mmCIF file of C-alpha atoms in Angstrom:
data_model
loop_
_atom_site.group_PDB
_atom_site.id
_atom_site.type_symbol
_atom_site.label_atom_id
_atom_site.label_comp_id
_atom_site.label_asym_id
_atom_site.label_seq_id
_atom_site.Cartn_x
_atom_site.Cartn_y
_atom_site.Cartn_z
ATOM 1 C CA UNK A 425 7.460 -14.260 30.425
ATOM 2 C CA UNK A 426 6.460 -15.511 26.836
ATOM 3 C CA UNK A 427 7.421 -15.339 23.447
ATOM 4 C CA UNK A 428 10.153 -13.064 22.896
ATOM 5 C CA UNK A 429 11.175 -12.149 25.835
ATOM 6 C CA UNK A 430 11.867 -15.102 27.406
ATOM 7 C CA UNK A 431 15.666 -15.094 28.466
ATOM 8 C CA UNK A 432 16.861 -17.411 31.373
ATOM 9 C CA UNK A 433 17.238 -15.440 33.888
ATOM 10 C CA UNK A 434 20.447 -17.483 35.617
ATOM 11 C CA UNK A 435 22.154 -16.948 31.957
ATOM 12 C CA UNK A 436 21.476 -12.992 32.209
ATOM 13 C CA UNK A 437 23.016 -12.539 35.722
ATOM 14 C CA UNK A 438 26.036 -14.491 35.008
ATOM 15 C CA UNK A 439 26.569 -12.617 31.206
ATOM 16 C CA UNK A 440 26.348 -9.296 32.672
ATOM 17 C CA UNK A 441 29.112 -10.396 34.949
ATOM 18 C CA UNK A 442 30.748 -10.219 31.729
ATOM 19 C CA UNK A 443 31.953 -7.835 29.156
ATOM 20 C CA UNK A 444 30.075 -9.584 26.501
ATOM 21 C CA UNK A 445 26.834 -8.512 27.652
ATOM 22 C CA UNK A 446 25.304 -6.596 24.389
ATOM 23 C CA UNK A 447 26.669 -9.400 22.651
ATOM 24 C CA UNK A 448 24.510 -12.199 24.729
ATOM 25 C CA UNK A 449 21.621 -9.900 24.462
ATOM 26 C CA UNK A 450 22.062 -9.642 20.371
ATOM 27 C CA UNK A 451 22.306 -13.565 19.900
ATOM 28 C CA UNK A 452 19.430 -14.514 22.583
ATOM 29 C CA UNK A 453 17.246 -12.109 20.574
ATOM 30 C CA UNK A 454 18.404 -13.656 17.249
ATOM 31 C CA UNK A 455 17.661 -17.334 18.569
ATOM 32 C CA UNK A 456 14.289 -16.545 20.140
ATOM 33 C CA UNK A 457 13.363 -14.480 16.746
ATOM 34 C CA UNK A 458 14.379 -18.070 14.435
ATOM 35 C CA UNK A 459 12.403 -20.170 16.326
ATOM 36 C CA UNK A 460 10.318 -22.378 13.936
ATOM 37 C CA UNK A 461 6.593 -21.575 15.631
ATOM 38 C CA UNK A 462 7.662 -17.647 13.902
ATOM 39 C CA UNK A 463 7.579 -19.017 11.180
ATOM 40 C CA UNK A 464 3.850 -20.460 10.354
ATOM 41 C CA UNK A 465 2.391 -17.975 12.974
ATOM 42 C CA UNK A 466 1.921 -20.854 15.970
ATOM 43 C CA UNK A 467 2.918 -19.580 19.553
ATOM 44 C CA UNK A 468 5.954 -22.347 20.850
ATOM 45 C CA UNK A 469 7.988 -21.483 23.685
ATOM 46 C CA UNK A 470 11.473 -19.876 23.103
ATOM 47 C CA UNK A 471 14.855 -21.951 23.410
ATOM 48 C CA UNK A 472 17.493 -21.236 25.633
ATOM 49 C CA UNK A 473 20.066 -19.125 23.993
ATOM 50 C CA UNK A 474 23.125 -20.155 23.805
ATOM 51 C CA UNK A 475 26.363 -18.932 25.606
ATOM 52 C CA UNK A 476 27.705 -16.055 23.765
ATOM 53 C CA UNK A 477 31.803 -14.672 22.560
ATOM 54 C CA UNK A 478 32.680 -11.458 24.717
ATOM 55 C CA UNK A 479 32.558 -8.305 23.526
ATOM 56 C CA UNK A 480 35.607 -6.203 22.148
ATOM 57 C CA UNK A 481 38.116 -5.395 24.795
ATOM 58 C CA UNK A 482 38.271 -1.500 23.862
ATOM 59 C CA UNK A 483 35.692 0.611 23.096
ATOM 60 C CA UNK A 484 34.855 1.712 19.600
ATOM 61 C CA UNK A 485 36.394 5.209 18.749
ATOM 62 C CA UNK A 486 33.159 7.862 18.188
ATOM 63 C CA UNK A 487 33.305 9.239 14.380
ATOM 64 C CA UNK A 488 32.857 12.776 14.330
ATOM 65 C CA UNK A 489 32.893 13.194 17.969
ATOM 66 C CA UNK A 490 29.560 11.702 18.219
ATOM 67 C CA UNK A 491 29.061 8.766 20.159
ATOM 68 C CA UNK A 492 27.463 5.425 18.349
ATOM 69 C CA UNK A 493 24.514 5.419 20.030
ATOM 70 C CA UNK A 494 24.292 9.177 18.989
ATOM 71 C CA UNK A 495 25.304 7.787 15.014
ATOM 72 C CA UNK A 496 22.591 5.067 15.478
ATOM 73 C CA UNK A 497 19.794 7.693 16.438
ATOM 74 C CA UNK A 498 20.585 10.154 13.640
ATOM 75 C CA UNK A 499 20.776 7.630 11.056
ATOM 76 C CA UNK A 500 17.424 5.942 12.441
ATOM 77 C CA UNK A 501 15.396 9.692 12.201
ATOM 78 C CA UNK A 502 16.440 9.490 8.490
ATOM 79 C CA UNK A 503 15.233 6.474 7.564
ATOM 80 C CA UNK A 504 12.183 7.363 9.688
ATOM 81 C CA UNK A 505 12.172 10.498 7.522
ATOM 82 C CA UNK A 506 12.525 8.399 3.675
ATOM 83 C CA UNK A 507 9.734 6.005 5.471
ATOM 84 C CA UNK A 508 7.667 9.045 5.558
ATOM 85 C CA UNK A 509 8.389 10.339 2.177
ATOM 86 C CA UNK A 510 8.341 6.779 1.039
ATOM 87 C CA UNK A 511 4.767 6.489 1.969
ATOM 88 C CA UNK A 512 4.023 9.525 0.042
ATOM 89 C CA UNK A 513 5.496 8.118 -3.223
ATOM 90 C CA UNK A 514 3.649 5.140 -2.659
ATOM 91 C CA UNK A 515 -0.003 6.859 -1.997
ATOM 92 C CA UNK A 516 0.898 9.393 -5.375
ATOM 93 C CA UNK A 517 1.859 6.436 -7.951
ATOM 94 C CA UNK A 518 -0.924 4.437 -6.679
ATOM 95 C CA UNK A 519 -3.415 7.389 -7.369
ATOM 96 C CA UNK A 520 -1.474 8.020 -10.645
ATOM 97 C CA UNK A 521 -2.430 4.739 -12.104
ATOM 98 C CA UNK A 522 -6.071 5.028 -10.623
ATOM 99 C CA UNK A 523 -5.926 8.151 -12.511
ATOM 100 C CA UNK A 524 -4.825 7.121 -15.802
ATOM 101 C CA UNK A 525 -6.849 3.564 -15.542
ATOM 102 C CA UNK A 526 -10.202 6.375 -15.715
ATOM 103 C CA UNK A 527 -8.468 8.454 -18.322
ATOM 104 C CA UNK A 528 -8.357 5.346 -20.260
ATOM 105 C CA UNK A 529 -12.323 4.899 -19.112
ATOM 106 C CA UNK A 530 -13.133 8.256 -20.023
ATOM 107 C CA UNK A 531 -11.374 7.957 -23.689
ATOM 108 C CA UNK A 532 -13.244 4.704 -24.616
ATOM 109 C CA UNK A 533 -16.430 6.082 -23.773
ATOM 110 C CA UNK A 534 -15.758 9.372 -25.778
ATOM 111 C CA UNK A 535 -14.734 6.834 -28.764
ATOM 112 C CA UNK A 536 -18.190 5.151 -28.276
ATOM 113 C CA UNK A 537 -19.903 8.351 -27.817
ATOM 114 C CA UNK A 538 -18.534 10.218 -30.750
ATOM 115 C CA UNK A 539 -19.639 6.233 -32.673
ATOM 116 C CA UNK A 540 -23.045 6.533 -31.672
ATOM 117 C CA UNK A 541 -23.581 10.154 -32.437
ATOM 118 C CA UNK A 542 -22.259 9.418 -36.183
ATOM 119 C CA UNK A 543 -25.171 6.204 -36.323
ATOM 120 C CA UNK A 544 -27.638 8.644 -34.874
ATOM 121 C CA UNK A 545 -27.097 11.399 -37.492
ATOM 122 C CA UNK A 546 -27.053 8.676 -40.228
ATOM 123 C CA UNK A 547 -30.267 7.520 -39.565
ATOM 124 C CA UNK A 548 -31.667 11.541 -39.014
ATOM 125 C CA UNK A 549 -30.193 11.708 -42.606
ATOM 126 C CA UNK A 550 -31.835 8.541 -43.502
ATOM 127 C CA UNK A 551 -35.262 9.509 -42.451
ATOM 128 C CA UNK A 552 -34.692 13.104 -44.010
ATOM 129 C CA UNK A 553 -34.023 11.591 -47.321
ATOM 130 C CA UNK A 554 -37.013 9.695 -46.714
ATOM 131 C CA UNK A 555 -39.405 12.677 -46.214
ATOM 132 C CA UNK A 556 -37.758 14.373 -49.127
ATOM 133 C CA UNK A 557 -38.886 11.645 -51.406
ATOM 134 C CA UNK A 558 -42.216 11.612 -50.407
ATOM 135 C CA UNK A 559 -42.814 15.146 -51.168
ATOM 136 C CA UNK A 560 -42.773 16.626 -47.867
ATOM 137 C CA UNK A 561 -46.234 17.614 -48.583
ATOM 138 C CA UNK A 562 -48.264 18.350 -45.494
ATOM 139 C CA UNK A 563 -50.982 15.531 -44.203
ATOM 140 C CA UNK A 564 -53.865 17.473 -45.342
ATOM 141 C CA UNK A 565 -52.671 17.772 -48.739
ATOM 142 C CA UNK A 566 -51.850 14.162 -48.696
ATOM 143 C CA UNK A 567 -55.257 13.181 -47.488
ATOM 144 C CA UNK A 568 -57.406 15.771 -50.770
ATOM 145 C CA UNK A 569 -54.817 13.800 -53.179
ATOM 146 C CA UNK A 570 -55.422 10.164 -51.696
ATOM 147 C CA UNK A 571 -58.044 7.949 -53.760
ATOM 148 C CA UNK A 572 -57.901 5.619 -50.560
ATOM 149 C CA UNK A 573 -58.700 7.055 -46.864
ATOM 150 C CA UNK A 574 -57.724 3.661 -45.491
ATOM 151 C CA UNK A 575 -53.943 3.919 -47.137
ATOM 152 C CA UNK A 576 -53.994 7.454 -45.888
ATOM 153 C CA UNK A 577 -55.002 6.770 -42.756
ATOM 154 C CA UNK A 578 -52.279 3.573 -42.423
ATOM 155 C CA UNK A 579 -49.591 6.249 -43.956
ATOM 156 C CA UNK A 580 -50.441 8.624 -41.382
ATOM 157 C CA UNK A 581 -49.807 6.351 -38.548
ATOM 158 C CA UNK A 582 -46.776 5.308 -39.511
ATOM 159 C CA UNK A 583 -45.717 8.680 -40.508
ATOM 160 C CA UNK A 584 -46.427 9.710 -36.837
ATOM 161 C CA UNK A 585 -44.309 7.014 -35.392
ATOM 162 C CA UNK A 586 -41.643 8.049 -37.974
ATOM 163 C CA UNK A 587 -41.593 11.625 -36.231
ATOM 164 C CA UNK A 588 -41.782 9.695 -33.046
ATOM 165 C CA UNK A 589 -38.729 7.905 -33.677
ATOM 166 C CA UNK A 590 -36.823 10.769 -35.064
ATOM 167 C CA UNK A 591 -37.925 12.684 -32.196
ATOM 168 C CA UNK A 592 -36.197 10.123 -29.939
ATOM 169 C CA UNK A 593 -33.563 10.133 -31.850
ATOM 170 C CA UNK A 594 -32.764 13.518 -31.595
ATOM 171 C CA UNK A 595 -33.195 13.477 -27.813
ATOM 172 C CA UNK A 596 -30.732 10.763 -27.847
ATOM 173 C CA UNK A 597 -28.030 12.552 -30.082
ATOM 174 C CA UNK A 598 -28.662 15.657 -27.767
ATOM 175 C CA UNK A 599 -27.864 13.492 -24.434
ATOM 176 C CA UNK A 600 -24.579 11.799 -26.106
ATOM 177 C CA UNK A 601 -23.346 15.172 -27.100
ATOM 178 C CA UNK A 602 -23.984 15.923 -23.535
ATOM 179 C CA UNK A 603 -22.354 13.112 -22.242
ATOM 180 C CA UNK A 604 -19.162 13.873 -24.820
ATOM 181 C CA UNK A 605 -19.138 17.418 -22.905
ATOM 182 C CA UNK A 606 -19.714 16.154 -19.415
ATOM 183 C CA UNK A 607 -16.606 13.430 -20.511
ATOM 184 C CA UNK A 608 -14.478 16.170 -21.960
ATOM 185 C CA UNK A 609 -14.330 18.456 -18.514
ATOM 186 C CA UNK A 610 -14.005 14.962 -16.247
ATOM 187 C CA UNK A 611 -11.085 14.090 -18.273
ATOM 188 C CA UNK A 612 -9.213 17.439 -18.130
ATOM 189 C CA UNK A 613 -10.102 17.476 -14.339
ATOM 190 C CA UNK A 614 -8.252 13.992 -14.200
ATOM 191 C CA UNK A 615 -5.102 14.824 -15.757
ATOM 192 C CA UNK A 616 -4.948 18.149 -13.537
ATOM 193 C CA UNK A 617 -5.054 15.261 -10.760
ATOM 194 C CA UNK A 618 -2.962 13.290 -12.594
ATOM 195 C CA UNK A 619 -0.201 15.922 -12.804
ATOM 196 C CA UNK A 620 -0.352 16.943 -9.206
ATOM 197 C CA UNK A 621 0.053 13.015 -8.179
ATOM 198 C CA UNK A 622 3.189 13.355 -10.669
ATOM 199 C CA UNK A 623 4.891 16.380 -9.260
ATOM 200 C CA UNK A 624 3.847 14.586 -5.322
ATOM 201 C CA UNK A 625 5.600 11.371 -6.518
ATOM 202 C CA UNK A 626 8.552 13.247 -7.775
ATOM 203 C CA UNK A 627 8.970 15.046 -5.044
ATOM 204 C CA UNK A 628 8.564 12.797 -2.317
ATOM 205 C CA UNK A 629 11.207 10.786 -4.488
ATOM 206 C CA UNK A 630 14.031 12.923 -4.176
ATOM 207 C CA UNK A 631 13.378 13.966 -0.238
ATOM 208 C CA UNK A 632 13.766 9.925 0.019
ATOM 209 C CA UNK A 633 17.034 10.035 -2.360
ATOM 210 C CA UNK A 634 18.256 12.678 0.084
ATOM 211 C CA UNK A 635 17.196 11.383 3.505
ATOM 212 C CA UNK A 636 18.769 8.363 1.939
ATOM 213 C CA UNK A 637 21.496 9.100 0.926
ATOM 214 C CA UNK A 638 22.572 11.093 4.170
ATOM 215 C CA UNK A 639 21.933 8.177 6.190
ATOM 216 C CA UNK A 640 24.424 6.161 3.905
ATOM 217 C CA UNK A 641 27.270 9.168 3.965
ATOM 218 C CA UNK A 642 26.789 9.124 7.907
ATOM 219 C CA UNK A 643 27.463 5.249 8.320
ATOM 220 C CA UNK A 644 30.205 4.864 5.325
ATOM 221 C CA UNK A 645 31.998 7.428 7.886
ATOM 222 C CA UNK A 646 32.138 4.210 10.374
ATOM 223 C CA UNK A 647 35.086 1.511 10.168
ATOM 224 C CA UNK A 648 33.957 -1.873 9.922
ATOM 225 C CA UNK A 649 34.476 -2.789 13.594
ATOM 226 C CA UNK A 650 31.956 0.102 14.277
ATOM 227 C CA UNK A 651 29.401 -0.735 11.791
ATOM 228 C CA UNK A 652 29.248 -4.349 12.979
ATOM 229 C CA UNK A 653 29.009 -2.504 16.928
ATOM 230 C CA UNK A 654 26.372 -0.302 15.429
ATOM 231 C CA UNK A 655 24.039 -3.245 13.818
ATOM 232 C CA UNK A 656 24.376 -4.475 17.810
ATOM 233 C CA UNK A 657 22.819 -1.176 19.186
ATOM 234 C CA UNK A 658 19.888 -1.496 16.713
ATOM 235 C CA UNK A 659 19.313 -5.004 17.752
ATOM 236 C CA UNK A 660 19.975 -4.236 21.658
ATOM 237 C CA UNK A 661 17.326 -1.097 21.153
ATOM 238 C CA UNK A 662 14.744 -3.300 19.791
ATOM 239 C CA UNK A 663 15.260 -5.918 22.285
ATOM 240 C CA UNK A 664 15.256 -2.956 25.197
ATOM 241 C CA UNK A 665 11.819 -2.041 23.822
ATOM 242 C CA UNK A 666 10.650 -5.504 23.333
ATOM 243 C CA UNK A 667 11.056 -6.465 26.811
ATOM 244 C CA UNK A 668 9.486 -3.452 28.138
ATOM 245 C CA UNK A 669 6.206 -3.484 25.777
ATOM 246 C CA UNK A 670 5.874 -7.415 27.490
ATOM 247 C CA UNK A 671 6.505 -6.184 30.930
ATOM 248 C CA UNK A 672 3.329 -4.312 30.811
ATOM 249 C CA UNK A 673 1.647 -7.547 29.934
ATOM 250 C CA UNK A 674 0.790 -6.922 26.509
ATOM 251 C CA UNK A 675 1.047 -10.558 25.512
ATOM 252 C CA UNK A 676 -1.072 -11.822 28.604
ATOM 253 C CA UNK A 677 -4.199 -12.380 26.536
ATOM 254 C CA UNK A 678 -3.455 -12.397 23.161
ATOM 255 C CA UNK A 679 -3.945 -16.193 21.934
ATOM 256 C CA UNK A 680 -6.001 -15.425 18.544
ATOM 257 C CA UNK A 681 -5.054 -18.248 15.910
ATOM 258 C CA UNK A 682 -4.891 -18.019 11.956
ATOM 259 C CA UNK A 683 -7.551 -18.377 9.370
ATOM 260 C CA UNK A 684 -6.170 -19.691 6.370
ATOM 261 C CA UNK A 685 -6.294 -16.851 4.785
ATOM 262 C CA UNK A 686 -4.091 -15.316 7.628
ATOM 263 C CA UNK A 687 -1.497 -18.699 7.657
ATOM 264 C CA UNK A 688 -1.182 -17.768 3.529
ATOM 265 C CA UNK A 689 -0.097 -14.429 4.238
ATOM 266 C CA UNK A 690 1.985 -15.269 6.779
ATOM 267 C CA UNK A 691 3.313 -17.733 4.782
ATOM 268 C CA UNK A 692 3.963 -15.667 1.928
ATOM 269 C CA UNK A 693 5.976 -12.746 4.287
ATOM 270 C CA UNK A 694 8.152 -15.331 6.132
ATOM 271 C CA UNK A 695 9.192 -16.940 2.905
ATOM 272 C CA UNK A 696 10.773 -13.508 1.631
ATOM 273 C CA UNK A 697 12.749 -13.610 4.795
ATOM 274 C CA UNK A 698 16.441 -12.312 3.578
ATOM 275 C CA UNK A 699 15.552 -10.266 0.894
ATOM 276 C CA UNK A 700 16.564 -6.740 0.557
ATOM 277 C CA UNK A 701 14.319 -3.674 1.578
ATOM 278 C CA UNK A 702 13.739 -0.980 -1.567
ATOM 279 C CA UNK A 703 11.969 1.876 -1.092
ATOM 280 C CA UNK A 704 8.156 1.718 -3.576
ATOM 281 C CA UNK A 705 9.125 -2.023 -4.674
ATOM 282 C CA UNK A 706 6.740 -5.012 -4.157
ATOM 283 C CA UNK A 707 8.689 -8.042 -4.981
ATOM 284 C CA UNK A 708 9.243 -9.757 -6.041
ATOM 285 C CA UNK A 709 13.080 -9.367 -5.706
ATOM 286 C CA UNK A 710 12.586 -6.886 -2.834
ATOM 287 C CA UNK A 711 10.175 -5.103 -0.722
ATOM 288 C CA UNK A 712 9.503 -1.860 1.458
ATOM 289 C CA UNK A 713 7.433 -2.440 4.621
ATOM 290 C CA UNK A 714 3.896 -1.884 3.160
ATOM 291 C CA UNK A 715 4.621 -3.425 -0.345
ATOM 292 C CA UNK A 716 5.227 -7.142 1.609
ATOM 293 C CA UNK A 717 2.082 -6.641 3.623
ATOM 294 C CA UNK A 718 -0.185 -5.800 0.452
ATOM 295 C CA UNK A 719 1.693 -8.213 -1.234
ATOM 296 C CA UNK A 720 1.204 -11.377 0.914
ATOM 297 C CA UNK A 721 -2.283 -10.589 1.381
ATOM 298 C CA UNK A 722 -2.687 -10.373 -1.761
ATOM 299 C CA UNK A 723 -0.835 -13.953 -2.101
ATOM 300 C CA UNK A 724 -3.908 -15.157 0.099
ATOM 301 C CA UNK A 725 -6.532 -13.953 -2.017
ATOM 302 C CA UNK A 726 -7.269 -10.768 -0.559
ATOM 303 C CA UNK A 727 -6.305 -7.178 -2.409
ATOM 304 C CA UNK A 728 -5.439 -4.331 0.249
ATOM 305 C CA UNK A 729 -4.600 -1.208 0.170
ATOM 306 C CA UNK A 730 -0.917 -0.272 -0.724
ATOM 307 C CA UNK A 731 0.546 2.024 2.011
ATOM 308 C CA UNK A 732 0.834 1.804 5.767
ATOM 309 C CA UNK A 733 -1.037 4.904 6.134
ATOM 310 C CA UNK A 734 -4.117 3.548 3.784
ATOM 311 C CA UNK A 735 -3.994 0.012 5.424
ATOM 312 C CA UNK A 736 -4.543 2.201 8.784
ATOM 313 C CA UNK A 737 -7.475 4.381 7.297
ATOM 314 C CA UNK A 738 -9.320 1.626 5.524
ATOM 315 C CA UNK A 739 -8.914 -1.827 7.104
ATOM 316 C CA UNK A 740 -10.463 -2.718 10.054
ATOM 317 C CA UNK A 741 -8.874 -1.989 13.542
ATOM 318 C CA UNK A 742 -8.890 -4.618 15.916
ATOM 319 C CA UNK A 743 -8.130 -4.486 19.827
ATOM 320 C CA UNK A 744 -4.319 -5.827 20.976
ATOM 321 C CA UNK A 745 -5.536 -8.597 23.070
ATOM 322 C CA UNK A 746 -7.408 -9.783 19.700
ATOM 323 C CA UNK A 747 -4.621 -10.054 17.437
ATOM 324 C CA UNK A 748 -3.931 -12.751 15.606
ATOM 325 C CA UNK A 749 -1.186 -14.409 12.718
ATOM 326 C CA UNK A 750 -1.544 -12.177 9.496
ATOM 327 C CA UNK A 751 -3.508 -9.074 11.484
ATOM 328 C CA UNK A 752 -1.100 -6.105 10.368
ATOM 329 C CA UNK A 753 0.269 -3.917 12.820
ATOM 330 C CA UNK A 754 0.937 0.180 12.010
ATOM 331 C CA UNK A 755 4.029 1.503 13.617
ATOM 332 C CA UNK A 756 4.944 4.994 14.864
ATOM 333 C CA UNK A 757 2.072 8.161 15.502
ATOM 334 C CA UNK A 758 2.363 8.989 11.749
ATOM 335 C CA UNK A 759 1.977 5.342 10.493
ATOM 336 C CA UNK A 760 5.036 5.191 8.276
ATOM 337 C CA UNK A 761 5.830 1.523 9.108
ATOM 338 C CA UNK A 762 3.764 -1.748 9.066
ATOM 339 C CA UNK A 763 4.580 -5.435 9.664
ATOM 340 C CA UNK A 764 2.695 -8.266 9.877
ATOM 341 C CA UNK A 765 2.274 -10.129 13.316
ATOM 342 C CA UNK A 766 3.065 -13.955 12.888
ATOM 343 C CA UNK A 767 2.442 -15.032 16.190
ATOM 344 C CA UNK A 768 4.511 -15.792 19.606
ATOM 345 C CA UNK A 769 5.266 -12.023 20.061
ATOM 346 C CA UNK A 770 7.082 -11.619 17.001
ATOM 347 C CA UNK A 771 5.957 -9.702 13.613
ATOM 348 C CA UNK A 772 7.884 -9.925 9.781
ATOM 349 C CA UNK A 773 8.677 -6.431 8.161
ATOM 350 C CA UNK A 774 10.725 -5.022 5.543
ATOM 351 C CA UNK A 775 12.811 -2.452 8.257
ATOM 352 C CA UNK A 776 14.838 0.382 6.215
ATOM 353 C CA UNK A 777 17.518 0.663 3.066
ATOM 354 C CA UNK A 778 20.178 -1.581 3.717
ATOM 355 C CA UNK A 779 18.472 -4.224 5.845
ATOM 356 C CA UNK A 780 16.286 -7.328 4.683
ATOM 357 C CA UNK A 781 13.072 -8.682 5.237
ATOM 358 C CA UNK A 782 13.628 -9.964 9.049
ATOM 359 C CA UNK A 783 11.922 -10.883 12.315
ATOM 360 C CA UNK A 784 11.504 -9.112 14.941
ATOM 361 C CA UNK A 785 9.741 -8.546 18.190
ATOM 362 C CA UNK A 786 6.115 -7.196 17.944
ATOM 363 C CA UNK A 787 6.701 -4.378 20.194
ATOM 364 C CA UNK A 788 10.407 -3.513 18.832
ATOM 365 C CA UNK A 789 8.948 0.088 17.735
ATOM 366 C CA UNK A 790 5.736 2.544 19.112
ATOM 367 C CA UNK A 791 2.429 0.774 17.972
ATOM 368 C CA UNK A 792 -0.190 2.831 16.862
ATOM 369 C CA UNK A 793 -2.567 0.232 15.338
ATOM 370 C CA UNK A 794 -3.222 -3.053 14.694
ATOM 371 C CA UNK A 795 -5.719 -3.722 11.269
ATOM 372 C CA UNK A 796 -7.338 -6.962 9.687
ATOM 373 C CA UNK A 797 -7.395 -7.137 6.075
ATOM 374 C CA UNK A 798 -9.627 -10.360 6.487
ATOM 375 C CA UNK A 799 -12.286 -9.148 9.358
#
C-alpha cells in the first residue's frame, strides 16, 4: 500500500507482540507524515519506521470515571462544535467588511451627488439671472422691437438651445436627486445587514469561547501522563481512519501533479508547519483551518474565498481520483474543516485550539469534498 499507509508489515506483527503497540503506531505515522516528498507535494515512498519505546506498564487512571478514549471523543465534538461556530464568525466578519467597503461606496457617491446637484443649480441660477437681464420679454415682443430680423432670428436660436440646455439640466438635477434617494434607502438597507452580520459574529464568538473553553476545563482535569496518552489516541484514531480510507483503494489512481500555482500554495502551507491554530486568524503568526488555505492561495496569486463552507459552495469540485498538490479538501457533512492535499496521501491543516499547523493523512477525518481554487 502507498503513501501513508505503508507500515512493514514484519515490524507490525512483531510490535503488537508487544505492549508498546499504540506507541509504534504513533511514531510510524509521525515518520511517514515528515517525509520530505510531503513537503513540496511530490509522491516518494514512505521510510521504514523505526523501532519504537514500550508503552507504560499500567494503565492510565480514567478522570471522572470516564475512560480516555471517552475524554478524547467529548473533547473532539467540542472542537468540532467551535469549528462550526468558527466558520460562522468567519462568513459574518467577512460580510461585515463587504458591507462597510459599500457603505463607504454608497457615501462617496452621495458626496458626489449632493456636488453635482449644487453645480447644476448654479448654472439654473446662472441662466435665470441671464433671462432676467434680458427682460424676460416674450419672442414676439422681441421680434416688433428688433430693427434687425437677422439678429433676432440668431437670438432666437440660441435662446432655444438655452431652454434646451436648461431643460437638460433640470432632467439631470431631477435624476441625481433620484439617485441621492435611491442611495439613501441602499445605505440604510446595508447597515441593517451590517448589524445583523455584527450580532452573527458576536454570537458565534462566544458559542466558540464556550465550546472552547469546555474542551480546555475537560483536558486540564487530565495529569500529564494522561494528556501525553491522550495526544496518542488522537494520533492512533487518525491513523485507524487513514488506513481504512486506503484500504478501499482511494489512492489507486490518484497521480495528478502540481501547477505552479498549486506547488506555491503548497509551499506557502507547509512552511507554517508548527505554528499555532487560532480560531478567525490568518497569519501570519497563526492560523485556523480555512484562514491557511485562503491564505496560501492567496500567496500563489489566487484570492479565494475565506471559509471552508464558501471554498465548498464556490470553487470548483473535482473528482478524488483527480486530485492533485494544492486542490483543497472539505472535511466532515457540514464542511467545518479544510486542508490542503500536498501529495503522497497526506494533506496540511490547521486541526483545533491547542494544536499547530501539522501533517496528516488525507483521509484522517470524513471527506465531503475536494475543490480547486485554480481549475
Amino acid at each position: 500500500m502507498r503513501g501513508l499507509a505503508r507500515v512493514p508489515g514484519g515490524t507490525m506483527g512483531a510490535v503488537r507482540r508487544r505492549r508498546g503497540a499504540s506507541s509504534l503506531v504513533l511514531l510510524c505515522t509521525m515518520a511517514i507524515l515528515t517525509a520530505p516528498g510531503l513537503a513540496t507535494g511530490m509522491a516518494h515512498a514512505a521510510p521504514v519506521a523505526p523501532a519504537a519505546p514500550a508503552a507504560p506498564a499500567a494503565p492510565l487512571p480514567e478522570p471522572g470515571g470516564k475512560s480516555l478514549e471517552q475524554v478524547r471523543k467529548e473533547i473532539e465534538e467540542l472542537y468540532r462544535q467551535a469549528g462550526t461556530a468558527t466558520d460562522a464568525y468567519n462568513l459574518a466578519e467577512a460580510e461585515t467588511k463587504a458591507q462597510s467597503n459599500k457603505i463607504v461606496e454608497i457615501a462617496n457617491a452621495v458626496v458626489a451627488g449632493k456636488e453635482k446637484i449644487a453645480t447644476l443649480k448654479n448654472r439654473a441660477g446662472a441662466a435665470a439671472r441671464a433671462q432676467y437681464r434680458a427682460g424676460g420679454m416674450p419672442p414676439g415682443a422681441q421680434l416688433a422691437l428688433s430693427d434687425d430680423p437677422n439678429h433676432y432670428l440668431d437670438g432666437a436660436g440660441r435662446l432655444r438651445q438655452g431652454e434646451k440646455a436648461t431643460s437638460g439640466m433640470l432632467s439631470e438635477l431631477d435624476r441625481t436627486q433620484a439617485d441621492l434617494q435611491r442611495y439613501a434607502e441602499e445605505a440604510s438597507e446595508r447597515w441593517a445587514t451590517l448589524e445583523a452580520n455584527r450580532v452573527k459574529s458576536e454570537d458565534s464568538k462566544k458559542q466558540i469561547e464556550e465550546k472552547i473553553k469546555a474542551a480546555e476545563e475537560l483536558e486540564s482535569k487530565l495529569e500529564a501522563e494522561e494528556k501525553a496518552r491522550l495526544i496518542q489516541l488522537e494520533q492512533e484514531a487518525q491513523y485507524k481512519a487513514q488506513t481504512a480510507w486506503l484500504s478501499t483503494g482511494a489512492m489507486k489512481d490518484v497521480k495528478g501533479t502540481a501547477t505552479d500555482a498549486g506547488k506555491r500554495a503548497v509551499q506557502f502551507a507547509t512552511a507554517q508547519i508548527g505554528k499555532p491554530y487560532k480560531w478567525g486568524a490568518v497569519g501570519p503568526a497563526s492560523f485556523d483551518c480555512s484562514g491557511l488555505t485562503s491564505q496560501a492561495w492567496l500567496a500563489a496569486g489566487r484570492g479565494i474565498p475565506r471559509t471552508s463552507q464558501e471554498q465548498l459552495r464556490l470553487l470548483p469540485k473535482v473528482a478524488l481520483k483527480d486530485m492533485r498538490p494544492g486542490d483543497l479538501i472539505i472535511y466532515f457533512d457540514d464542511a467545518t474543516h479544510v486542508g490542503m492535499y500536498v501529495g503522497d496521501g497526506a494533506m496540511v491543516h490547521a486541526p483545533r485550539p491547542g494544536r499547530n499547523v501539522t501533517l496528516a493523512g488525507a483521509g484522517s477525518m470524513p471527506i465531503k469534498a475536494v475543490v480547486r481554487p485554480d481549475a
